[in-house]
């Protein structure tokens, strides 16, 4: 498991709060503030994390990072489409099946809710991915689908939300975040080489 040191965690929070390069409009119902691809992962202070991720995932490349702040409410079941960055996904099923996209999610603040994943249901992830591609994330169609997915929540893996602990998951598969205190998160986005 990849973890941030306390110094790295504090540094990321300070950089985010000082940054003028933030977006407050993207998915305002989810994020209060977001900095997309600030590339903190390439700083000297983050070199140990960078090296650990490169060693652990030799078949993937760190594409970019994201840091965001939310009010702590639950983020419903979804898969990432819009936030895959510049990557066109010609075969969604293959991307899901092969774990082409990986995220490492770090809570930077305490009690900020827990990441949950439903890795065991790739076909449901594919259906959700297709719904989001054609109708948009958190659209009426997507919200109806989340009611069905919620019944499967008993099978979810719930991750530790300790600040600085890296939770690794495939962000093209179903995931959600439980409610909690207002939180700031740092996420590394990896893409399979080639």
Short mmCIF file of C-alpha atoms in Angstrom, two decimals:
data_model
loop_
_atom_site.label_atom_id
_atom_site.label_comp_id
_atom_site.label_asym_id
_atom_site.label_seq_id
_atom_site.Cartn_x
_atom_site.Cartn_y
_atom_site.Cartn_z
CA UNK A 1 0.00 0.00 0.00
CA UNK A 2 1.22 3.47 -0.92
CA UNK A 3 1.13 6.03 1.91
CA UNK A 4 1.93 9.70 2.25
CA UNK A 5 4.20 10.90 5.01
CA UNK A 6 2.75 13.49 7.37
CA UNK A 7 4.99 16.09 5.73
CA UNK A 8 3.68 15.21 2.26
CA UNK A 9 0.07 15.31 3.47
CA UNK A 10 0.54 18.77 5.01
CA UNK A 11 2.41 20.01 1.94
CA UNK A 12 -0.41 18.95 -0.40
CA UNK A 13 -3.00 20.70 1.76
CA UNK A 14 -0.93 23.89 1.87
CA UNK A 15 -0.32 23.86 -1.90
CA UNK A 16 -4.01 23.32 -2.59
CA UNK A 17 -5.16 26.12 -0.30
CA UNK A 18 -2.61 28.54 -1.82
CA UNK A 19 -3.36 27.56 -5.41
CA UNK A 20 -5.16 30.02 -7.66
CA UNK A 21 -5.61 27.29 -10.28
CA UNK A 22 -8.80 25.77 -8.91
CA UNK A 23 -12.20 25.08 -10.36
CA UNK A 24 -15.32 25.68 -8.28
CA UNK A 25 -17.86 24.96 -11.03
CA UNK A 26 -17.19 21.36 -12.14
CA UNK A 27 -19.77 19.10 -10.52
CA UNK A 28 -20.60 21.67 -7.86
CA UNK A 29 -22.89 19.09 -6.25
CA UNK A 30 -19.81 16.93 -5.56
CA UNK A 31 -16.78 19.23 -5.18
CA UNK A 32 -16.53 22.61 -3.52
CA UNK A 33 -13.12 23.23 -5.07
CA UNK A 34 -10.88 21.21 -7.37
CA UNK A 35 -7.41 21.51 -8.88
CA UNK A 36 -7.10 19.29 -11.93
CA UNK A 37 -3.60 18.09 -12.85
CA UNK A 38 -1.51 20.38 -10.62
CA UNK A 39 1.22 17.71 -11.05
CA UNK A 40 2.34 17.79 -7.43
CA UNK A 41 3.41 14.16 -7.90
CA UNK A 42 6.46 15.38 -9.85
CA UNK A 43 7.74 17.63 -7.06
CA UNK A 44 10.88 16.69 -5.14
CA UNK A 45 8.83 16.32 -1.95
CA UNK A 46 6.68 13.60 -3.58
CA UNK A 47 9.55 11.63 -5.12
CA UNK A 48 9.19 8.69 -2.68
CA UNK A 49 5.50 8.28 -3.58
CA UNK A 50 6.25 8.61 -7.28
CA UNK A 51 8.97 5.93 -7.10
CA UNK A 52 6.80 3.57 -5.04
CA UNK A 53 3.90 3.86 -7.50
CA UNK A 54 6.21 3.30 -10.50
CA UNK A 55 7.62 0.16 -8.83
CA UNK A 56 4.22 -1.19 -7.81
CA UNK A 57 2.56 -0.54 -11.19
CA UNK A 58 5.25 -1.11 -13.84
CA UNK A 59 2.61 -1.58 -16.57
CA UNK A 60 0.96 1.77 -15.86
CA UNK A 61 2.06 5.39 -16.12
CA UNK A 62 1.12 8.17 -13.73
CA UNK A 63 -0.88 10.39 -16.06
CA UNK A 64 -1.92 13.22 -13.74
CA UNK A 65 -3.13 14.05 -10.25
CA UNK A 66 -6.22 15.77 -8.88
CA UNK A 67 -6.85 17.40 -5.53
CA UNK A 68 -10.34 18.37 -4.44
CA UNK A 69 -12.43 19.48 -1.51
CA UNK A 70 -15.98 18.33 -0.79
CA UNK A 71 -18.54 19.05 1.89
CA UNK A 72 -18.46 15.46 3.15
CA UNK A 73 -21.77 14.23 1.80
CA UNK A 74 -22.01 10.77 0.27
CA UNK A 75 -20.91 10.47 -3.35
CA UNK A 76 -23.19 7.93 -5.00
CA UNK A 77 -22.15 4.89 -7.03
CA UNK A 78 -20.50 5.81 -10.30
CA UNK A 79 -17.62 5.05 -12.64
CA UNK A 80 -15.24 7.66 -13.99
CA UNK A 81 -15.66 8.79 -17.56
CA UNK A 82 -15.29 12.58 -17.75
CA UNK A 83 -12.39 12.57 -15.30
CA UNK A 84 -10.28 10.07 -17.24
CA UNK A 85 -8.50 13.07 -18.63
CA UNK A 86 -7.50 13.22 -22.27
CA UNK A 87 -7.91 9.48 -22.84
CA UNK A 88 -10.33 8.21 -25.45
CA UNK A 89 -11.63 4.76 -24.48
CA UNK A 90 -12.54 2.93 -27.70
CA UNK A 91 -13.38 -0.34 -25.93
CA UNK A 92 -14.96 0.35 -22.55
CA UNK A 93 -15.47 -3.32 -21.70
CA UNK A 94 -11.79 -4.12 -22.31
CA UNK A 95 -10.71 -1.11 -20.23
CA UNK A 96 -12.84 -2.32 -17.31
CA UNK A 97 -11.84 -5.96 -17.68
CA UNK A 98 -8.10 -5.20 -17.97
CA UNK A 99 -7.89 -2.54 -15.24
CA UNK A 100 -6.52 -0.03 -17.75
CA UNK A 101 -7.22 2.89 -15.40
CA UNK A 102 -6.18 2.91 -11.75
CA UNK A 103 -6.61 5.57 -9.11
CA UNK A 104 -4.82 5.91 -5.81
CA UNK A 105 -7.02 7.96 -3.49
CA UNK A 106 -5.61 9.63 -0.37
CA UNK A 107 -7.81 11.34 2.21
CA UNK A 108 -5.84 14.36 3.39
CA UNK A 109 -8.23 15.28 6.21
CA UNK A 110 -9.64 13.07 9.00
CA UNK A 111 -13.07 11.38 9.13
CA UNK A 112 -13.72 12.26 5.50
CA UNK A 113 -15.86 9.31 4.50
CA UNK A 114 -14.66 5.98 3.13
CA UNK A 115 -14.15 4.81 -0.42
CA UNK A 116 -16.28 1.79 -1.38
CA UNK A 117 -15.85 -0.37 -4.48
CA UNK A 118 -17.86 -3.10 -6.22
CA UNK A 119 -15.10 -4.82 -8.20
CA UNK A 120 -16.97 -8.12 -8.38
CA UNK A 121 -19.58 -6.82 -10.81
CA UNK A 122 -17.73 -5.70 -13.96
CA UNK A 123 -20.86 -5.98 -16.13
CA UNK A 124 -22.69 -3.57 -13.80
CA UNK A 125 -19.70 -1.21 -14.05
CA UNK A 126 -19.95 -1.44 -17.84
CA UNK A 127 -23.68 -0.64 -17.79
CA UNK A 128 -23.04 2.34 -15.50
CA UNK A 129 -20.11 3.51 -17.65
CA UNK A 130 -22.29 3.38 -20.79
CA UNK A 131 -25.12 5.22 -19.02
CA UNK A 132 -22.76 8.00 -17.91
CA UNK A 133 -21.16 8.30 -21.36
CA UNK A 134 -24.52 8.79 -23.07
CA UNK A 135 -26.57 10.64 -20.44
CA UNK A 136 -23.99 12.25 -18.12
CA UNK A 137 -22.89 11.58 -14.59
CA UNK A 138 -25.61 12.16 -11.97
CA UNK A 139 -28.20 12.46 -14.76
CA UNK A 140 -31.72 11.19 -14.08
CA UNK A 141 -30.86 7.88 -15.79
CA UNK A 142 -27.69 7.50 -13.75
CA UNK A 143 -29.54 8.26 -10.51
CA UNK A 144 -32.16 5.60 -11.28
CA UNK A 145 -29.34 3.13 -11.91
CA UNK A 146 -27.77 3.97 -8.53
CA UNK A 147 -30.92 2.70 -6.79
CA UNK A 148 -30.36 -0.69 -8.38
CA UNK A 149 -26.65 -0.62 -7.58
CA UNK A 150 -27.37 0.33 -3.94
CA UNK A 151 -28.93 -3.11 -3.43
CA UNK A 152 -25.49 -4.59 -4.22
CA UNK A 153 -23.76 -2.43 -1.59
CA UNK A 154 -23.67 -5.34 0.85
CA UNK A 155 -20.91 -6.78 -1.37
CA UNK A 156 -18.86 -3.57 -1.36
CA UNK A 157 -15.28 -3.37 -0.19
CA UNK A 158 -14.95 -0.47 2.25
CA UNK A 159 -11.50 1.12 2.45
CA UNK A 160 -9.73 2.62 5.45
CA UNK A 161 -10.09 6.41 5.46
CA UNK A 162 -7.00 7.17 7.57
CA UNK A 163 -5.42 10.39 6.25
CA UNK A 164 -2.40 9.69 4.04
CA UNK A 165 -3.27 6.06 3.35
CA UNK A 166 -3.49 5.29 -0.38
CA UNK A 167 -6.60 3.40 -1.46
CA UNK A 168 -5.95 1.76 -4.81
CA UNK A 169 -8.83 0.92 -7.14
CA UNK A 170 -9.94 0.78 -10.78
CA UNK A 171 -11.82 4.01 -11.34
CA UNK A 172 -13.70 2.60 -14.36
CA UNK A 173 -15.37 0.15 -11.96
CA UNK A 174 -18.15 1.07 -9.58
CA UNK A 175 -17.14 3.14 -6.58
CA UNK A 176 -18.73 5.51 -4.07
CA UNK A 177 -17.70 7.46 -0.99
CA UNK A 178 -19.60 7.33 2.30
CA UNK A 179 -20.57 10.53 4.06
CA UNK A 180 -18.35 12.08 6.69
CA UNK A 181 -16.68 15.30 7.70
CA UNK A 182 -15.79 17.82 4.99
CA UNK A 183 -12.78 16.34 3.24
CA UNK A 184 -9.88 17.14 0.99
CA UNK A 185 -8.60 14.31 -1.19
CA UNK A 186 -5.57 13.79 -3.38
CA UNK A 187 -5.83 11.32 -6.25
CA UNK A 188 -3.22 9.89 -8.58
CA UNK A 189 -4.53 8.73 -11.96
CA UNK A 190 -2.69 5.91 -13.72
CA UNK A 191 -3.24 4.57 -17.24
CA UNK A 192 -2.01 1.29 -18.70
CA UNK A 193 1.00 1.71 -20.96
CA UNK A 194 0.16 1.58 -24.66
#
